[in-house]
PDB file of C-alpha atoms in Angstrom:
ATOM      1  CA  MET A 193      19.827  12.222   0.069  1.00 92.00           C
ATOM      2  CA  ALA A 194      17.361   9.646   1.400  1.00 98.00           C
ATOM      3  CA  THR A 195      16.766   5.906   1.265  1.00 98.00           C
ATOM      4  CA  TYR A 196      13.297   4.859   0.142  1.00 98.00           C
ATOM      5  CA  VAL A 197      11.670   1.439   0.445  1.00 99.00           C
ATOM      6  CA  LEU A 198       8.574   1.325  -1.749  1.00 99.00           C
ATOM      7  CA  VAL A 199       5.894  -1.302  -1.077  1.00 98.00           C
ATOM      8  CA  PRO A 200       3.068  -1.809  -3.607  1.00 98.00           C
ATOM      9  CA  GLY A 201      -0.593  -2.457  -2.907  1.00 98.00           C
ATOM     10  CA  PHE A 202      -2.800  -5.443  -3.672  1.00 98.00           C
ATOM     11  CA  TRP A 203      -2.217  -7.337  -6.943  1.00 98.00           C
ATOM     12  CA  LEU A 204       0.910  -5.334  -7.791  1.00 98.00           C
ATOM     13  CA  GLY A 205       4.654  -5.948  -7.690  1.00 98.00           C
ATOM     14  CA  GLY A 206       7.721  -3.770  -7.391  1.00 98.00           C
ATOM     15  CA  TRP A 207       7.385  -3.125 -11.124  1.00 98.00           C
ATOM     16  CA  VAL A 208       4.642  -0.561 -10.474  1.00 98.00           C
ATOM     17  CA  TRP A 209       7.245   1.791  -8.938  1.00 98.00           C
ATOM     18  CA  GLU A 210       9.603   1.823 -11.946  1.00 98.00           C
ATOM     19  CA  THR A 211       9.010   5.395 -13.106  1.00 98.00           C
ATOM     20  CA  VAL A 212       8.849   6.834  -9.578  1.00 98.00           C
ATOM     21  CA  GLY A 213      11.946   4.894  -8.567  1.00 98.00           C
ATOM     22  CA  ALA A 214      13.869   6.084 -11.616  1.00 98.00           C
ATOM     23  CA  ARG A 215      12.996   9.711 -10.850  1.00 98.00           C
ATOM     24  CA  LEU A 216      14.080   9.399  -7.220  1.00 98.00           C
ATOM     25  CA  ARG A 217      17.349   7.722  -8.215  1.00 98.00           C
ATOM     26  CA  ALA A 218      18.014  10.433 -10.788  1.00 98.00           C
ATOM     27  CA  ALA A 219      17.754  12.930  -7.932  1.00 97.00           C
ATOM     28  CA  GLY A 220      20.419  10.986  -6.012  1.00 98.00           C
ATOM     29  CA  HIS A 221      18.261   8.919  -3.661  1.00 98.00           C
ATOM     30  CA  GLU A 222      18.624   5.207  -2.903  1.00 98.00           C
ATOM     31  CA  VAL A 223      15.483   3.270  -3.792  1.00 98.00           C
ATOM     32  CA  HIS A 224      14.354  -0.295  -3.057  1.00 98.00           C
ATOM     33  CA  GLN A 225      11.190  -1.512  -4.822  1.00 98.00           C
ATOM     34  CA  VAL A 226       9.735  -4.406  -2.847  1.00 98.00           C
ATOM     35  CA  THR A 227       7.771  -7.233  -4.437  1.00 98.00           C
ATOM     36  CA  LEU A 228       5.778  -9.025  -1.758  1.00 98.00           C
ATOM     37  CA  THR A 229       5.577 -12.824  -1.695  1.00 98.00           C
ATOM     38  CA  GLY A 230       3.137 -14.261  -4.226  1.00 98.00           C
ATOM     39  CA  LEU A 231       2.968 -11.141  -6.391  1.00 98.00           C
ATOM     40  CA  GLY A 232       4.791  -9.744  -9.423  1.00 98.00           C
ATOM     41  CA  ASP A 233       7.913 -11.698 -10.250  1.00 97.00           C
ATOM     42  CA  ARG A 234       7.335 -13.702  -7.054  1.00 98.00           C
ATOM     43  CA  ALA A 235       3.862 -14.873  -8.123  1.00 98.00           C
ATOM     44  CA  HIS A 236       5.124 -18.461  -8.244  1.00 98.00           C
ATOM     45  CA  LEU A 237       5.544 -18.350  -4.455  1.00 98.00           C
ATOM     46  CA  ALA A 238       1.840 -17.783  -3.790  1.00 98.00           C
ATOM     47  CA  THR A 239       0.206 -20.314  -1.462  1.00 98.00           C
ATOM     48  CA  PRO A 240      -2.861 -20.291   0.805  1.00 98.00           C
ATOM     49  CA  GLU A 241      -0.501 -19.738   3.762  1.00 98.00           C
ATOM     50  CA  VAL A 242       0.839 -16.395   2.487  1.00 98.00           C
ATOM     51  CA  GLY A 243      -0.678 -13.826   4.824  1.00 98.00           C
ATOM     52  CA  MET A 244      -0.023 -10.575   6.610  1.00 98.00           C
ATOM     53  CA  GLU A 245       2.877 -12.032   8.583  1.00 98.00           C
ATOM     54  CA  THR A 246       4.576 -13.168   5.359  1.00 98.00           C
ATOM     55  CA  HIS A 247       4.308  -9.716   3.814  1.00 98.00           C
ATOM     56  CA  THR A 248       5.405  -8.016   7.007  1.00 98.00           C
ATOM     57  CA  LEU A 249       8.541 -10.168   7.044  1.00 98.00           C
ATOM     58  CA  ASP A 250       9.148  -9.306   3.380  1.00 98.00           C
ATOM     59  CA  VAL A 251       9.398  -5.658   4.425  1.00 98.00           C
ATOM     60  CA  VAL A 252      11.295  -6.251   7.674  1.00 98.00           C
ATOM     61  CA  ASN A 253      13.851  -8.492   5.945  1.00 98.00           C
ATOM     62  CA  THR A 254      14.380  -5.961   3.161  1.00 98.00           C
ATOM     63  CA  LEU A 255      15.407  -3.503   5.866  1.00 98.00           C
ATOM     64  CA  ARG A 256      17.451  -5.911   7.978  1.00 98.00           C
ATOM     65  CA  TYR A 257      19.329  -7.832   5.305  1.00 98.00           C
ATOM     66  CA  GLY A 258      19.994  -4.706   3.305  1.00 97.00           C
ATOM     67  CA  ASP A 259      21.214  -3.092   6.543  1.00 98.00           C
ATOM     68  CA  LEU A 260      19.038  -0.126   5.620  1.00 98.00           C
ATOM     69  CA  ARG A 261      18.774   2.752   8.092  1.00 98.00           C
ATOM     70  CA  GLU A 262      17.176   6.193   8.155  1.00 98.00           C
ATOM     71  CA  VAL A 263      14.628   4.831   5.698  1.00 98.00           C
ATOM     72  CA  ILE A 264      11.484   6.493   4.378  1.00 98.00           C
ATOM     73  CA  LEU A 265       9.152   3.480   4.203  1.00 98.00           C
ATOM     74  CA  VAL A 266       6.268   3.866   1.755  1.00 98.00           C
ATOM     75  CA  GLY A 267       3.173   1.675   1.575  1.00 98.00           C
ATOM     76  CA  HIS A 268       0.588   2.031  -1.179  1.00 98.00           C
ATOM     77  CA  SER A 269      -3.032   0.984  -0.599  1.00 97.00           C
ATOM     78  CA  GLY A 270      -3.138  -2.508   0.975  1.00 97.00           C
ATOM     79  CA  GLY A 271       0.652  -2.420   1.180  1.00 98.00           C
ATOM     80  CA  GLY A 272       0.220   0.049   4.006  1.00 97.00           C
ATOM     81  CA  LEU A 273      -0.749  -2.769   6.371  1.00 97.00           C
ATOM     82  CA  PRO A 274       2.481  -4.827   6.276  1.00 98.00           C
ATOM     83  CA  VAL A 275       4.321  -1.503   6.271  1.00 98.00           C
ATOM     84  CA  ALA A 276       2.539  -0.516   9.500  1.00 98.00           C
ATOM     85  CA  GLN A 277       3.451  -3.818  11.146  1.00 97.00           C
ATOM     86  CA  ALA A 278       7.043  -3.631   9.907  1.00 98.00           C
ATOM     87  CA  ALA A 279       7.415  -0.079  11.232  1.00 98.00           C
ATOM     88  CA  ASP A 280       6.218  -1.306  14.617  1.00 97.00           C
ATOM     89  CA  ARG A 281       8.930  -3.994  14.675  1.00 97.00           C
ATOM     90  CA  VAL A 282      11.964  -2.067  13.412  1.00 98.00           C
ATOM     91  CA  PRO A 283      11.251   1.616  14.137  1.00 98.00           C
ATOM     92  CA  GLU A 284      14.954   2.243  14.759  1.00 98.00           C
ATOM     93  CA  ARG A 285      15.608   1.789  11.032  1.00 98.00           C
ATOM     94  CA  LEU A 286      13.063   4.375   9.907  1.00 98.00           C
ATOM     95  CA  THR A 287      12.816   8.156   9.767  1.00 98.00           C
ATOM     96  CA  ARG A 288       9.270   8.238   8.379  1.00 98.00           C
ATOM     97  CA  VAL A 289       6.389   5.996   7.323  1.00 98.00           C
ATOM     98  CA  VAL A 290       4.374   7.147   4.315  1.00 98.00           C
ATOM     99  CA  TYR A 291       0.886   5.889   3.522  1.00 98.00           C
ATOM    100  CA  LEU A 292       0.191   6.513  -0.161  1.00 98.00           C
ATOM    101  CA  ASP A 293      -3.595   6.559  -0.521  1.00 98.00           C
ATOM    102  CA  SER A 294      -3.566   4.167   2.404  1.00 97.00           C
ATOM    103  CA  VAL A 295      -4.044   4.119   6.171  1.00 95.00           C
ATOM    104  CA  PRO A 296      -2.745   1.922   8.998  1.00 95.00           C
ATOM    105  CA  LEU A 297      -5.938   0.281  10.178  1.00 92.00           C
ATOM    106  CA  PRO A 298      -6.702   0.058  13.915  1.00 93.00           C
ATOM    107  CA  ASP A 299      -5.251  -2.959  15.724  1.00 93.00           C
ATOM    108  CA  GLY A 300      -7.333  -6.084  15.244  1.00 94.00           C
ATOM    109  CA  MET A 301      -8.982  -4.810  12.067  1.00 94.00           C
ATOM    110  CA  ARG A 302      -8.586  -6.626   8.747  1.00 95.00           C
ATOM    111  CA  GLN A 303      -8.336  -5.035   5.326  1.00 95.00           C
ATOM    112  CA  PHE A 304     -11.402  -7.103   4.440  1.00 96.00           C
ATOM    113  CA  ASP A 305     -13.373  -5.316   7.190  1.00 94.00           C
ATOM    114  CA  ALA A 306     -12.971  -1.977   5.397  1.00 91.00           C
ATOM    115  CA  ASN A 307     -15.529  -3.142   2.817  1.00 92.00           C
ATOM    116  CA  PRO A 308     -19.293  -2.855   3.429  1.00 93.00           C
ATOM    117  CA  PRO A 309     -21.113  -6.154   4.161  1.00 94.00           C
ATOM    118  CA  GLU A 310     -22.557  -6.592   0.667  1.00 94.00           C
ATOM    119  CA  GLU A 311     -19.151  -6.056  -0.891  1.00 95.00           C
ATOM    120  CA  ARG A 312     -17.531  -8.526   1.518  1.00 95.00           C
ATOM    121  CA  GLU A 313     -20.063 -11.142   0.407  1.00 96.00           C
ATOM    122  CA  ALA A 314     -19.314 -10.466  -3.255  1.00 96.00           C
ATOM    123  CA  ILE A 315     -15.558 -10.688  -2.628  1.00 97.00           C
ATOM    124  CA  GLU A 316     -15.894 -14.023  -0.825  1.00 97.00           C
ATOM    125  CA  LYS A 317     -17.954 -15.418  -3.692  1.00 97.00           C
ATOM    126  CA  ARG A 318     -15.355 -14.304  -6.210  1.00 97.00           C
ATOM    127  CA  VAL A 319     -12.521 -15.814  -4.185  1.00 98.00           C
ATOM    128  CA  ALA A 320     -14.436 -19.104  -4.000  1.00 98.00           C
ATOM    129  CA  ALA A 321     -15.423 -19.172  -7.677  1.00 97.00           C
ATOM    130  CA  GLU A 322     -12.322 -17.721  -9.340  1.00 97.00           C
ATOM    131  CA  GLY A 323      -9.562 -18.001  -6.745  1.00 98.00           C
ATOM    132  CA  GLU A 324      -9.824 -21.601  -5.544  1.00 97.00           C
ATOM    133  CA  GLY A 325     -10.890 -20.284  -2.158  1.00 98.00           C
ATOM    134  CA  TRP A 326      -7.590 -18.551  -1.337  1.00 98.00           C
ATOM    135  CA  ARG A 327      -6.787 -16.014  -4.067  1.00 98.00           C
ATOM    136  CA  LEU A 328      -8.444 -12.646  -4.679  1.00 98.00           C
ATOM    137  CA  PRO A 329      -8.495 -11.896  -8.425  1.00 98.00           C
ATOM    138  CA  PRO A 330      -7.484  -8.380  -9.500  1.00 98.00           C
ATOM    139  CA  PRO A 331     -10.025  -5.881 -10.802  1.00 96.00           C
ATOM    140  CA  PRO A 332     -10.603  -5.914 -14.570  1.00 96.00           C
ATOM    141  CA  PHE A 333      -8.835  -2.556 -15.078  1.00 97.00           C
ATOM    142  CA  ALA A 334     -10.892  -2.324 -18.260  1.00 95.00           C
ATOM    143  CA  ASP A 335     -11.891   1.309 -18.567  1.00 95.00           C
ATOM    144  CA  VAL A 336     -11.675   4.475 -16.470  1.00 97.00           C
ATOM    145  CA  ALA A 337     -15.419   5.003 -16.936  1.00 96.00           C
ATOM    146  CA  GLU A 338     -16.112   1.779 -15.009  1.00 94.00           C
ATOM    147  CA  ASP A 339     -14.308   3.075 -11.911  1.00 96.00           C
ATOM    148  CA  PRO A 340     -13.708   6.807 -12.426  1.00 97.00           C
ATOM    149  CA  VAL A 341     -12.540   7.461  -8.855  1.00 97.00           C
ATOM    150  CA  ASN A 342      -9.884   4.787  -8.436  1.00 97.00           C
ATOM    151  CA  LEU A 343      -8.755   4.753 -12.069  1.00 98.00           C
ATOM    152  CA  ALA A 344      -8.731   8.531 -12.549  1.00 98.00           C
ATOM    153  CA  ASP A 345      -5.984   9.902 -14.829  1.00 98.00           C
ATOM    154  CA  LEU A 346      -4.795   6.472 -15.998  1.00 98.00           C
ATOM    155  CA  SER A 347      -4.020   6.218 -19.712  1.00 98.00           C
ATOM    156  CA  ALA A 348      -4.922   3.299 -21.955  1.00 97.00           C
ATOM    157  CA  ALA A 349      -1.293   2.169 -21.676  1.00 98.00           C
ATOM    158  CA  ASP A 350      -1.465   2.321 -17.858  1.00 98.00           C
ATOM    159  CA  LEU A 351      -4.603   0.180 -17.836  1.00 98.00           C
ATOM    160  CA  ALA A 352      -3.053  -2.306 -20.253  1.00 98.00           C
ATOM    161  CA  LEU A 353      -0.012  -2.594 -17.977  1.00 98.00           C
ATOM    162  CA  LEU A 354      -2.231  -3.221 -14.949  1.00 98.00           C
ATOM    163  CA  ARG A 355      -4.171  -5.908 -16.816  1.00 98.00           C
ATOM    164  CA  GLU A 356      -0.976  -7.571 -18.019  1.00 98.00           C
ATOM    165  CA  ARG A 357       0.995  -7.602 -14.766  1.00 98.00           C
ATOM    166  CA  SER A 358      -1.539  -7.717 -11.940  1.00 98.00           C
ATOM    167  CA  VAL A 359      -1.928 -11.146 -10.342  1.00 98.00           C
ATOM    168  CA  PRO A 360      -4.328 -12.591  -7.751  1.00 98.00           C
ATOM    169  CA  GLN A 361      -3.680 -11.513  -4.173  1.00 98.00           C
ATOM    170  CA  PRO A 362      -3.260 -14.197  -1.498  1.00 98.00           C
ATOM    171  CA  PHE A 363      -6.568 -13.681   0.306  1.00 98.00           C
ATOM    172  CA  ALA A 364      -5.163 -14.282   3.787  1.00 98.00           C
ATOM    173  CA  THR A 365      -3.373 -10.922   3.506  1.00 98.00           C
ATOM    174  CA  ALA A 366      -6.835  -9.319   3.481  1.00 98.00           C
ATOM    175  CA  THR A 367      -8.333 -11.453   6.244  1.00 98.00           C
ATOM    176  CA  ASP A 368      -5.460 -11.430   8.754  1.00 98.00           C
ATOM    177  CA  PRO A 369      -5.838  -8.724  11.446  1.00 96.00           C
ATOM    178  CA  LEU A 370      -3.305  -5.974  12.008  1.00 95.00           C
ATOM    179  CA  ARG A 371      -1.268  -6.403  15.217  1.00 94.00           C
ATOM    180  CA  ARG A 372       1.111  -3.776  16.651  1.00 95.00           C
ATOM    181  CA  THR A 373       2.674  -2.917  20.000  1.00 93.00           C
ATOM    182  CA  HIS A 374       2.885   0.879  19.459  1.00 90.00           C
ATOM    183  CA  GLY A 375       6.216   0.841  21.264  1.00 92.00           C
ATOM    184  CA  THR A 376       8.226   3.515  19.442  1.00 94.00           C
ATOM    185  CA  PRO A 377       6.262   5.842  17.166  1.00 93.00           C
ATOM    186  CA  VAL A 378       7.705   6.862  13.805  1.00 97.00           C
ATOM    187  CA  PRO A 379       6.684  10.134  12.093  1.00 97.00           C
ATOM    188  CA  GLU A 380       3.832   9.469   9.660  1.00 98.00           C
ATOM    189  CA  THR A 381       2.706  11.055   6.397  1.00 98.00           C
ATOM    190  CA  LEU A 382      -0.526  10.426   4.530  1.00 98.00           C
ATOM    191  CA  ILE A 383      -0.398  11.246   0.814  1.00 98.00           C
ATOM    192  CA  ALA A 384      -4.064  11.723  -0.036  1.00 97.00           C
ATOM    193  CA  CYS A 385      -5.155  10.972  -3.588  1.00 98.00           C
ATOM    194  CA  VAL A 386      -8.772   9.790  -3.799  1.00 97.00           C
ATOM    195  CA  PHE A 387      -9.812  11.907  -0.801  1.00 94.00           C
ATOM    196  CA  THR A 388      -9.020  15.604  -0.661  1.00 93.00           C
ATOM    197  CA  GLU A 389      -6.857  17.066   2.074  1.00 93.00           C
ATOM    198  CA  GLU A 390      -9.912  18.765   3.548  1.00 94.00           C
ATOM    199  CA  GLN A 391     -11.879  15.485   3.596  1.00 95.00           C
ATOM    200  CA  VAL A 392      -9.005  13.745   5.358  1.00 95.00           C
ATOM    201  CA  ARG A 393      -8.742  16.479   7.982  1.00 93.00           C
ATOM    202  CA  ARG A 394     -12.486  16.304   8.595  1.00 94.00           C
ATOM    203  CA  MET A 395     -12.231  12.536   9.075  1.00 94.00           C
ATOM    204  CA  PHE A 396      -9.601  13.083  11.762  1.00 93.00           C
ATOM    205  CA  GLU A 397     -11.703  15.749  13.475  1.00 93.00           C
ATOM    206  CA  ALA A 398     -14.700  13.408  13.451  1.00 93.00           C
ATOM    207  CA  ARG A 399     -12.547  10.567  14.846  1.00 90.00           C
ATOM    208  CA  HIS A 400     -13.436   8.373  11.881  1.00 91.00           C
ATOM    209  CA  PRO A 401     -12.609   4.706  12.691  1.00 88.00           C
ATOM    210  CA  MET A 402     -10.481   4.369   9.553  1.00 88.00           C
ATOM    211  CA  MET A 403      -8.087   6.988  10.943  1.00 93.00           C
ATOM    212  CA  ALA A 404      -7.715   5.367  14.352  1.00 92.00           C
ATOM    213  CA  GLY A 405      -4.608   3.420  13.326  1.00 94.00           C
ATOM    214  CA  PHE A 406      -2.417   6.512  13.150  1.00 95.00           C
ATOM    215  CA  ASP A 407      -0.406   7.245  16.288  1.00 90.00           C
ATOM    216  CA  GLY A 408      -1.483  10.883  16.043  1.00 89.00           C
ATOM    217  CA  VAL A 409      -2.495  13.247  13.274  1.00 90.00           C
ATOM    218  CA  PRO A 410      -0.068  12.643  10.415  1.00 95.00           C
ATOM    219  CA  GLN A 411       1.368  15.134   8.002  1.00 96.00           C
ATOM    220  CA  VAL A 412      -1.073  15.258   5.071  1.00 96.00           C
ATOM    221  CA  VAL A 413       0.214  15.829   1.532  1.00 97.00           C
ATOM    222  CA  PRO A 414      -2.441  16.246  -1.180  1.00 97.00           C
ATOM    223  CA  LEU A 415      -1.914  14.518  -4.529  1.00 98.00           C
ATOM    224  CA  PRO A 416      -5.291  14.664  -6.289  1.00 97.00           C
ATOM    225  CA  THR A 417      -5.580  11.752  -8.713  1.00 98.00           C
ATOM    226  CA  GLY A 418      -6.849   8.180  -8.703  1.00 98.00           C
ATOM    227  CA  HIS A 419      -5.773   5.279  -6.523  1.00 98.00           C
ATOM    228  CA  TYR A 420      -2.672   4.480  -8.598  1.00 98.00           C
ATOM    229  CA  PRO A 421      -0.667   7.729  -8.463  1.00 98.00           C
ATOM    230  CA  MET A 422       2.651   6.033  -9.262  1.00 98.00           C
ATOM    231  CA  LEU A 423       1.177   5.402 -12.731  1.00 98.00           C
ATOM    232  CA  SER A 424      -1.240   8.300 -13.192  1.00 98.00           C
ATOM    233  CA  ARG A 425       1.067  11.017 -11.819  1.00 98.00           C
ATOM    234  CA  PRO A 426       4.556   9.520 -11.387  1.00 98.00           C
ATOM    235  CA  ALA A 427       6.451  12.816 -11.516  1.00 98.00           C
ATOM    236  CA  ASP A 428       4.231  14.341  -8.840  1.00 98.00           C
ATOM    237  CA  THR A 429       4.416  11.172  -6.746  1.00 98.00           C
ATOM    238  CA  ALA A 430       8.226  11.252  -6.855  1.00 98.00           C
ATOM    239  CA  ARG A 431       8.164  14.970  -6.043  1.00 98.00           C
ATOM    240  CA  ALA A 432       5.867  14.401  -3.049  1.00 98.00           C
ATOM    241  CA  LEU A 433       8.150  11.679  -1.715  1.00 98.00           C
ATOM    242  CA  ALA A 434      11.289  13.738  -2.286  1.00 98.00           C
ATOM    243  CA  SER A 435       9.749  16.637  -0.354  1.00 97.00           C
ATOM    244  CA  LEU A 436       9.732  14.494   2.801  1.00 97.00           C
ATOM    245  CA  VAL A 437      13.526  14.420   3.135  1.00 90.00           C
TER     246      VAL A 437
END
């Protein structure tokens, strides 16, 4: 049996892992669902100072104070960045790092930089107008037709849950650069949802900049669905994670 630490992506809390966590526990695994500072049931702790370092320490302290070892550490979407930094700091506690529809960006790169220039401008305007200059509001999660790639396979109930529980993301977590020492590598897995396995492999062969943060070529596990597989395909997400033991 394995120990899993599950870290959610932007706007989400540990609540998003409920169904996946329940399935893994039913199979006998130990599961810890992390809620990062300023999100989910810790939304009241959001401040302009909450950044990448804060979220990295959330993950590191979950491992240290829980005395967790031989952990499979999972980061979804933007949660993959604090997971990457945490893995760099406490590799001795981990057996594998899993990026669920996520990648560890190259050192010095910010999550914000992954957006094209016109989108970065739109995001900054939204943060200024709706987020008091330091919070990034969540997407509307209104209808699958509005974002058929990222919202693929989500039900009306899934979308309603996302609208109800998503909260603004402290913007510094998107604008702080990733910093790692690359001292002790940990085996890595990429669970590919939005991109196909073949597309991911081609990106590695072409030395795509987005793949430069991996220490090598990771194990790739295909899970074709939208960007929120823990909601759209929870049974398959749990199965994919359980297969890594």
